[in-house]
Tab-separated table of N, CA, C and O in Angstrom:
chain	number	residue	atom	x	y	z
L	1	UNK	N	-12.885	1.791	1.757
L	1	UNK	CA	-13.057	0.608	2.589
L	1	UNK	C	-11.998	0.627	3.685
L	1	UNK	O	-10.852	0.936	3.454
L	2	UNK	N	-12.420	0.277	4.858
L	2	UNK	CA	-11.533	0.296	6.001
L	2	UNK	C	-10.589	-0.893	5.969
L	2	UNK	O	-10.942	-1.961	5.543
L	3	UNK	N	-9.390	-0.683	6.467
L	3	UNK	CA	-8.353	-1.724	6.397
L	3	UNK	C	-8.701	-2.931	7.272
L	3	UNK	O	-8.317	-4.054	6.975
L	4	UNK	N	-9.444	-2.746	8.315
L	4	UNK	CA	-9.738	-3.862	9.245
L	4	UNK	C	-10.807	-4.806	8.705
L	4	UNK	O	-11.107	-5.792	9.345
L	5	UNK	N	-11.404	-4.483	7.547
L	5	UNK	CA	-12.407	-5.364	6.971
L	5	UNK	C	-11.808	-6.555	6.247
L	5	UNK	O	-12.525	-7.466	5.898
L	6	UNK	N	-10.522	-6.546	5.992
L	6	UNK	CA	-9.888	-7.625	5.261
L	6	UNK	C	-9.450	-8.747	6.196
L	6	UNK	O	-8.995	-8.485	7.317
L	7	UNK	N	-9.577	-9.975	5.725
L	7	UNK	CA	-9.128	-11.111	6.537
L	7	UNK	C	-7.627	-11.283	6.445
L	7	UNK	O	-6.995	-11.814	7.363
L	8	UNK	N	-7.002	-10.835	5.340
L	8	UNK	CA	-5.577	-10.956	5.134
L	8	UNK	C	-4.932	-9.586	5.218
L	8	UNK	O	-5.543	-8.588	4.884
L	9	UNK	N	-3.666	-9.568	5.615
L	9	UNK	CA	-2.916	-8.347	5.528
L	9	UNK	C	-1.865	-8.482	4.410
L	9	UNK	O	-1.900	-9.463	3.656
L	10	UNK	N	-0.998	-7.518	4.301
L	10	UNK	CA	-0.014	-7.522	3.205
L	10	UNK	C	0.901	-8.731	3.234
L	10	UNK	O	1.222	-9.323	2.197
L	11	UNK	N	1.296	-9.140	4.422
L	11	UNK	CA	2.205	-10.278	4.585
L	11	UNK	C	1.540	-11.566	4.098
L	11	UNK	O	2.186	-12.400	3.453
L	12	UNK	N	0.259	-11.742	4.385
L	12	UNK	CA	-0.456	-12.928	3.904
L	12	UNK	C	-0.431	-13.014	2.389
L	12	UNK	O	-0.200	-14.079	1.824
L	13	UNK	N	-0.689	-11.880	1.717
L	13	UNK	CA	-0.697	-11.887	0.251
L	13	UNK	C	0.696	-12.149	-0.304
L	13	UNK	O	0.845	-12.859	-1.301
L	14	UNK	N	1.727	-11.618	0.332
L	14	UNK	CA	3.097	-11.873	-0.115
L	14	UNK	C	3.449	-13.348	0.046
L	14	UNK	O	4.019	-13.957	-0.869
L	15	UNK	N	3.119	-13.932	1.194
L	15	UNK	CA	3.394	-15.355	1.402
L	15	UNK	C	2.611	-16.225	0.423
L	15	UNK	O	3.130	-17.242	-0.074
L	16	UNK	N	1.387	-15.844	0.108
L	16	UNK	CA	0.578	-16.581	-0.857
L	16	UNK	C	1.214	-16.525	-2.241
L	16	UNK	O	1.300	-17.532	-2.943
L	17	UNK	N	1.704	-15.347	-2.633
L	17	UNK	CA	2.346	-15.202	-3.941
L	17	UNK	C	3.642	-16.016	-4.008
L	17	UNK	O	3.934	-16.643	-5.021
L	18	UNK	N	4.418	-15.985	-2.932
L	18	UNK	CA	5.661	-16.769	-2.899
L	18	UNK	C	5.340	-18.270	-3.014
L	18	UNK	O	6.028	-18.992	-3.757
L	19	UNK	N	4.320	-18.719	-2.324
L	19	UNK	CA	3.922	-20.118	-2.443
L	19	UNK	C	3.503	-20.490	-3.851
L	19	UNK	O	3.844	-21.562	-4.352
L	20	UNK	N	2.782	-19.609	-4.514
L	20	UNK	CA	2.375	-19.887	-5.892
L	20	UNK	C	3.570	-19.953	-6.826
L	20	UNK	O	3.633	-20.812	-7.694
L	21	UNK	N	4.549	-19.078	-6.608
L	21	UNK	CA	5.777	-19.108	-7.430
L	21	UNK	C	6.522	-20.415	-7.211
L	21	UNK	O	7.024	-21.027	-8.154
L	22	UNK	N	6.586	-20.882	-5.958
L	22	UNK	CA	7.270	-22.139	-5.669
L	22	UNK	C	6.559	-23.311	-6.355
L	22	UNK	O	7.209	-24.210	-6.903
L	23	UNK	N	5.240	-23.314	-6.360
L	23	UNK	CA	4.492	-24.373	-7.025
L	23	UNK	C	4.753	-24.336	-8.528
L	23	UNK	O	4.966	-25.378	-9.168
L	24	UNK	N	4.767	-23.153	-9.109
L	24	UNK	CA	5.044	-23.038	-10.541
L	24	UNK	C	6.450	-23.529	-10.873
L	24	UNK	O	6.651	-24.234	-11.877
L	25	UNK	N	7.431	-23.214	-10.026
L	25	UNK	CA	8.796	-23.738	-10.230
L	25	UNK	C	8.774	-25.258	-10.185
L	25	UNK	O	9.439	-25.919	-10.969
L	26	UNK	N	8.054	-25.819	-9.235
L	26	UNK	CA	7.952	-27.282	-9.157
L	26	UNK	C	7.368	-27.901	-10.413
L	26	UNK	O	7.871	-28.912	-10.920
L	27	UNK	N	6.326	-27.283	-10.974
L	27	UNK	CA	5.733	-27.801	-12.204
L	27	UNK	C	6.697	-27.641	-13.379
L	27	UNK	O	6.760	-28.505	-14.255
L	28	UNK	N	7.452	-26.543	-13.393
L	28	UNK	CA	8.462	-26.369	-14.451
L	28	UNK	C	9.557	-27.425	-14.361
L	28	UNK	O	10.095	-27.843	-15.384
L	29	UNK	N	9.909	-27.810	-13.127
L	29	UNK	CA	10.914	-28.869	-12.962
L	29	UNK	C	10.404	-30.219	-13.472
L	29	UNK	O	11.197	-31.083	-13.847
L	30	UNK	N	9.095	-30.397	-13.483
L	30	UNK	CA	8.532	-31.679	-13.960
L	30	UNK	C	8.509	-31.753	-15.491
L	30	UNK	O	8.349	-32.844	-16.027
L	31	UNK	N	8.593	-30.627	-16.154
L	31	UNK	CA	8.503	-30.654	-17.626
L	31	UNK	C	9.756	-31.253	-18.236
L	31	UNK	O	10.817	-31.290	-17.633
L	32	UNK	N	9.615	-31.676	-19.467
L	32	UNK	CA	10.732	-32.241	-20.213
L	32	UNK	C	10.205	-33.015	-21.400
L	32	UNK	O	8.995	-33.123	-21.607
L	33	UNK	N	11.111	-33.598	-22.135
L	33	UNK	CA	10.657	-34.364	-23.305
L	33	UNK	C	9.949	-35.639	-22.853
L	33	UNK	O	10.278	-36.250	-21.843
L	34	UNK	N	8.964	-36.002	-23.605
L	34	UNK	CA	8.198	-37.212	-23.303
L	34	UNK	C	8.569	-38.335	-24.222
L	34	UNK	O	9.201	-38.155	-25.277
L	35	UNK	N	8.193	-39.532	-23.877
L	35	UNK	CA	8.432	-40.703	-24.718
L	35	UNK	C	7.260	-40.853	-25.701
L	35	UNK	O	6.137	-40.473	-25.411
L	36	UNK	N	7.578	-41.401	-26.850
L	36	UNK	CA	6.528	-41.713	-27.815
L	36	UNK	C	6.628	-43.192	-28.180
L	36	UNK	O	7.471	-43.923	-27.640
L	37	UNK	N	5.809	-43.646	-29.133
L	37	UNK	CA	5.857	-45.051	-29.542
L	37	UNK	C	7.150	-45.395	-30.242
L	37	UNK	O	7.633	-46.532	-30.139
L	38	UNK	N	7.752	-44.449	-30.906
L	38	UNK	CA	8.970	-44.738	-31.696
L	38	UNK	C	10.246	-44.430	-30.923
L	38	UNK	O	11.280	-45.029	-31.169
L	39	UNK	N	10.194	-43.476	-29.991
L	39	UNK	CA	11.400	-43.042	-29.274
L	39	UNK	C	11.161	-43.184	-27.769
L	39	UNK	O	10.171	-42.695	-27.233
L	40	UNK	N	12.112	-43.861	-27.088
L	40	UNK	CA	12.062	-43.991	-25.633
L	40	UNK	C	12.975	-42.929	-25.047
L	40	UNK	O	14.138	-42.849	-25.387
L	41	UNK	N	12.469	-42.126	-24.155
L	41	UNK	CA	13.248	-41.096	-23.503
L	41	UNK	C	13.433	-41.486	-22.027
L	41	UNK	O	12.485	-41.425	-21.247
L	42	UNK	N	14.657	-41.901	-21.647
L	42	UNK	CA	14.875	-42.332	-20.244
L	42	UNK	C	14.801	-41.178	-19.250
L	42	UNK	O	14.665	-41.425	-18.059
L	43	UNK	N	14.854	-39.943	-19.740
L	43	UNK	CA	14.785	-38.790	-18.842
L	43	UNK	C	13.425	-38.651	-18.176
L	43	UNK	O	13.282	-37.930	-17.196
L	44	UNK	N	12.438	-39.390	-18.659
L	44	UNK	CA	11.114	-39.334	-18.052
L	44	UNK	C	11.126	-39.865	-16.615
L	44	UNK	O	10.310	-39.472	-15.802
L	45	UNK	N	12.104	-40.690	-16.284
L	45	UNK	CA	12.229	-41.238	-14.928
L	45	UNK	C	13.420	-40.628	-14.172
L	45	UNK	O	13.951	-41.248	-13.264
L	46	UNK	N	13.815	-39.400	-14.519
L	46	UNK	CA	14.955	-38.787	-13.837
L	46	UNK	C	14.545	-38.392	-12.417
L	46	UNK	O	13.358	-38.204	-12.097
L	47	UNK	N	15.555	-38.257	-11.564
L	47	UNK	CA	15.302	-37.904	-10.171
L	47	UNK	C	14.686	-36.517	-10.053
L	47	UNK	O	13.855	-36.250	-9.151
L	48	UNK	N	15.035	-35.635	-10.957
L	48	UNK	CA	14.480	-34.283	-10.920
L	48	UNK	C	12.972	-34.305	-11.126
L	48	UNK	O	12.220	-33.615	-10.425
L	49	UNK	N	12.511	-35.121	-12.048
L	49	UNK	CA	11.095	-35.147	-12.386
L	49	UNK	C	10.272	-36.035	-11.426
L	49	UNK	O	9.089	-35.818	-11.240
L	50	UNK	N	10.908	-37.023	-10.835
L	50	UNK	CA	10.191	-37.974	-9.991
L	50	UNK	C	10.275	-37.597	-8.502
L	50	UNK	O	9.300	-37.806	-7.758
L	51	UNK	N	11.388	-37.043	-8.055
L	51	UNK	CA	11.581	-36.790	-6.630
L	51	UNK	C	11.620	-35.295	-6.273
L	51	UNK	O	10.921	-34.857	-5.380
L	52	UNK	N	12.440	-34.547	-6.969
L	52	UNK	CA	12.685	-33.154	-6.579
L	52	UNK	C	11.446	-32.266	-6.856
L	52	UNK	O	11.017	-31.527	-5.975
L	53	UNK	N	10.915	-32.354	-8.067
L	53	UNK	CA	9.805	-31.486	-8.436
L	53	UNK	C	8.562	-31.693	-7.565
L	53	UNK	O	7.966	-30.708	-7.112
L	54	UNK	N	8.148	-32.928	-7.259
L	54	UNK	CA	6.993	-33.068	-6.358
L	54	UNK	C	7.238	-32.547	-4.951
L	54	UNK	O	6.332	-31.981	-4.326
L	55	UNK	N	8.466	-32.663	-4.458
L	55	UNK	CA	8.788	-32.130	-3.130
L	55	UNK	C	8.722	-30.608	-3.148
L	55	UNK	O	8.221	-29.977	-2.210
L	56	UNK	N	9.204	-29.983	-4.232
L	56	UNK	CA	9.136	-28.542	-4.366
L	56	UNK	C	7.685	-28.091	-4.416
L	56	UNK	O	7.292	-27.119	-3.765
L	57	UNK	N	6.854	-28.800	-5.180
L	57	UNK	CA	5.423	-28.472	-5.250
L	57	UNK	C	4.760	-28.631	-3.884
L	57	UNK	O	3.952	-27.764	-3.488
L	58	UNK	N	5.070	-29.689	-3.178
L	58	UNK	CA	4.483	-29.905	-1.861
L	58	UNK	C	4.876	-28.775	-0.916
L	58	UNK	O	4.035	-28.256	-0.169
L	59	UNK	N	6.139	-28.354	-0.944
L	59	UNK	CA	6.600	-27.239	-0.120
L	59	UNK	C	5.819	-25.982	-0.469
L	59	UNK	O	5.421	-25.202	0.424
L	60	UNK	N	5.587	-25.738	-1.771
L	60	UNK	CA	4.814	-24.574	-2.192
L	60	UNK	C	3.377	-24.617	-1.678
L	60	UNK	O	2.845	-23.615	-1.221
L	61	UNK	N	2.733	-25.780	-1.770
L	61	UNK	CA	1.370	-25.902	-1.313
L	61	UNK	C	1.293	-25.725	0.220
L	61	UNK	O	0.351	-25.085	0.712
L	62	UNK	N	2.254	-26.261	0.933
L	62	UNK	CA	2.254	-26.110	2.389
L	62	UNK	C	2.442	-24.632	2.748
L	62	UNK	O	1.784	-24.125	3.668
L	63	UNK	N	3.321	-23.930	2.050
L	63	UNK	CA	3.510	-22.500	2.347
L	63	UNK	C	2.267	-21.704	2.015
L	63	UNK	O	1.956	-20.720	2.679
L	64	UNK	N	1.532	-22.082	0.972
L	64	UNK	CA	0.274	-21.421	0.673
L	64	UNK	C	-0.778	-21.664	1.750
L	64	UNK	O	-1.524	-20.752	2.111
L	65	UNK	N	-0.823	-22.886	2.273
L	65	UNK	CA	-1.753	-23.183	3.367
L	65	UNK	C	-1.394	-22.354	4.598
L	65	UNK	O	-2.271	-21.794	5.265
L	66	UNK	N	-0.102	-22.226	4.872
L	66	UNK	CA	0.333	-21.385	6.006
L	66	UNK	C	-0.100	-19.958	5.773
L	66	UNK	O	-0.541	-19.273	6.712
L	67	UNK	N	0.051	-19.451	4.532
L	67	UNK	CA	-0.320	-18.072	4.250
L	67	UNK	C	-1.812	-17.827	4.482
L	67	UNK	O	-2.205	-16.753	4.931
L	68	UNK	N	-2.633	-18.814	4.173
L	68	UNK	CA	-4.068	-18.663	4.362
L	68	UNK	C	-4.431	-18.761	5.841
L	68	UNK	O	-5.289	-18.032	6.344
L	69	UNK	N	-3.763	-19.637	6.585
L	69	UNK	CA	-4.107	-19.885	7.981
L	69	UNK	C	-3.513	-18.840	8.927
L	69	UNK	O	-3.989	-18.690	10.060
L	70	UNK	N	-2.492	-18.122	8.493
L	70	UNK	CA	-1.800	-17.148	9.340
L	70	UNK	C	-2.729	-16.015	9.707
L	70	UNK	O	-3.401	-15.419	8.883
L	71	UNK	N	-2.761	-15.672	10.993
L	71	UNK	CA	-3.588	-14.541	11.453
L	71	UNK	C	-2.767	-13.257	11.322
L	71	UNK	O	-1.594	-13.223	11.707
L	72	UNK	N	-3.391	-12.211	10.806
L	72	UNK	CA	-2.678	-10.928	10.740
L	72	UNK	C	-2.407	-10.405	12.141
L	72	UNK	O	-3.223	-10.588	13.050
L	73	UNK	N	-1.268	-9.756	12.315
L	73	UNK	CA	-0.948	-9.194	13.629
L	73	UNK	C	-1.764	-7.926	13.849
L	73	UNK	O	-2.101	-7.224	12.929
L	74	UNK	N	-2.054	-7.671	15.106
L	74	UNK	CA	-2.796	-6.467	15.465
L	74	UNK	C	-1.904	-5.249	15.274
L	74	UNK	O	-0.774	-5.233	15.728
L	75	UNK	N	-2.429	-4.218	14.629
L	75	UNK	CA	-1.675	-2.978	14.479
L	75	UNK	C	-2.021	-2.047	15.622
L	75	UNK	O	-2.966	-2.286	16.373
L	76	UNK	N	-1.274	-0.981	15.758
L	76	UNK	CA	-1.557	-0.013	16.807
L	76	UNK	C	-2.935	0.610	16.667
L	76	UNK	O	-3.613	0.883	17.656
L	77	UNK	N	-3.369	0.841	15.445
L	77	UNK	CA	-4.682	1.438	15.229
L	77	UNK	C	-5.779	0.499	15.692
L	77	UNK	O	-6.710	0.898	16.375
L	78	UNK	N	-5.653	-0.777	15.311
L	78	UNK	CA	-6.668	-1.736	15.713
L	78	UNK	C	-6.748	-1.897	17.219
L	78	UNK	O	-7.810	-1.893	17.795
L	79	UNK	N	-5.590	-2.039	17.861
L	79	UNK	CA	-5.599	-2.258	19.307
L	79	UNK	C	-6.074	-0.996	20.008
L	79	UNK	O	-6.762	-1.080	21.051
L	80	UNK	N	-5.779	0.161	19.493
L	80	UNK	CA	-6.261	1.411	20.095
L	80	UNK	C	-7.774	1.507	19.980
L	80	UNK	O	-8.448	1.865	20.919
L	81	UNK	N	-8.309	1.146	18.772
L	81	UNK	CA	-9.754	1.187	18.609
L	81	UNK	C	-10.464	0.181	19.508
L	81	UNK	O	-11.491	0.503	20.086
L	82	UNK	N	-9.920	-1.012	19.630
L	82	UNK	CA	-10.558	-1.998	20.484
L	82	UNK	C	-10.447	-1.561	21.946
L	82	UNK	O	-11.371	-1.796	22.734
L	83	UNK	N	-9.389	-0.904	22.330
L	83	UNK	CA	-9.255	-0.379	23.682
L	83	UNK	C	-10.299	0.709	23.941
L	83	UNK	O	-10.868	0.782	25.040
L	84	UNK	N	-10.521	1.565	22.943
L	84	UNK	CA	-11.513	2.601	23.081
L	84	UNK	C	-12.912	1.996	23.240
L	84	UNK	O	-13.717	2.449	24.039
L	85	UNK	N	-13.186	0.945	22.477
L	85	UNK	CA	-14.488	0.279	22.564
L	85	UNK	C	-14.699	-0.346	23.922
L	85	UNK	O	-15.760	-0.293	24.511
L	86	UNK	N	-13.627	-0.977	24.449
L	86	UNK	CA	-13.731	-1.574	25.773
L	86	UNK	C	-13.979	-0.515	26.824
L	86	UNK	O	-14.759	-0.700	27.745
L	87	UNK	N	-13.314	0.642	26.697
L	87	UNK	CA	-13.497	1.721	27.639
L	87	UNK	C	-14.920	2.243	27.599
L	87	UNK	O	-15.546	2.480	28.629
L	88	UNK	N	-15.481	2.399	26.361
L	88	UNK	CA	-16.849	2.874	26.226
L	88	UNK	C	-17.836	1.895	26.823
L	88	UNK	O	-18.769	2.297	27.528
L	89	UNK	N	-17.640	0.597	26.596
L	89	UNK	CA	-18.568	-0.390	27.166
L	89	UNK	C	-18.443	-0.423	28.680
L	89	UNK	O	-19.435	-0.598	29.390
L	90	UNK	N	-17.248	-0.221	29.193
L	90	UNK	CA	-17.054	-0.167	30.653
L	90	UNK	C	-17.751	1.049	31.249
L	90	UNK	O	-18.334	0.994	32.332
L	91	UNK	N	-17.671	2.188	30.511
L	91	UNK	CA	-18.373	3.390	30.980
L	91	UNK	C	-19.872	3.186	31.019
L	91	UNK	O	-20.557	3.615	31.930
L	92	UNK	N	-20.393	2.496	29.988
L	92	UNK	CA	-21.824	2.238	29.929
L	92	UNK	C	-22.261	1.327	31.082
L	92	UNK	O	-23.305	1.551	31.700
L	93	UNK	N	-21.467	0.325	31.370
L	93	UNK	CA	-21.807	-0.583	32.481
L	93	UNK	C	-21.800	0.177	33.816
L	93	UNK	O	-22.638	-0.024	34.654
L	94	UNK	N	-20.832	1.064	33.956
L	94	UNK	CA	-20.726	1.822	35.206
L	94	UNK	C	-21.912	2.761	35.346
L	94	UNK	O	-22.474	2.903	36.419
L	95	UNK	N	-22.307	3.394	34.237
L	95	UNK	CA	-23.477	4.305	34.288
L	95	UNK	C	-24.739	3.552	34.626
L	95	UNK	O	-25.583	4.005	35.393
L	96	UNK	N	-24.920	2.378	34.015
L	96	UNK	CA	-26.131	1.600	34.298
L	96	UNK	C	-26.126	1.114	35.749
L	96	UNK	O	-27.174	0.985	36.368
L	97	UNK	N	-24.952	0.872	36.311
L	97	UNK	CA	-24.880	0.461	37.716
L	97	UNK	C	-25.210	1.610	38.641
L	97	UNK	O	-25.764	1.420	39.704
L	98	UNK	N	-24.891	2.843	38.204
L	98	UNK	CA	-25.173	4.011	39.039
L	98	UNK	C	-26.667	4.296	39.095
L	98	UNK	O	-27.182	4.804	40.077
L	99	UNK	N	-27.415	3.986	38.032
L	99	UNK	CA	-28.826	4.280	37.968
L	99	UNK	C	-29.670	3.349	38.809
L	99	UNK	O	-30.784	3.666	39.211
L	100	UNK	N	-29.184	2.183	39.106
L	100	UNK	CA	-29.960	1.200	39.882
L	100	UNK	C	-30.077	1.512	41.300
L	100	UNK	O	-29.795	2.108	42.087
């Protein structure tokens, strides 16, 4: 399969993986002991679980959206091929103009 058939390049996949790791870290920050009917755990309302972890998750989701929306940069091979195609189409137009 040709490399130009993919919508993402290597950098997109790396950014997507980093975003997923950040989201997982955010969810891990939210974990902790829970309260039950017999025992009240005040840590359920800690700043880490209420403020920090959701912000970390949000940052991870935003970075994943950026990874999906980011356009891959043109490589030398791609730009050379597109230049060749433009040259061929220009040659065809010139030939058709000569025949008229």
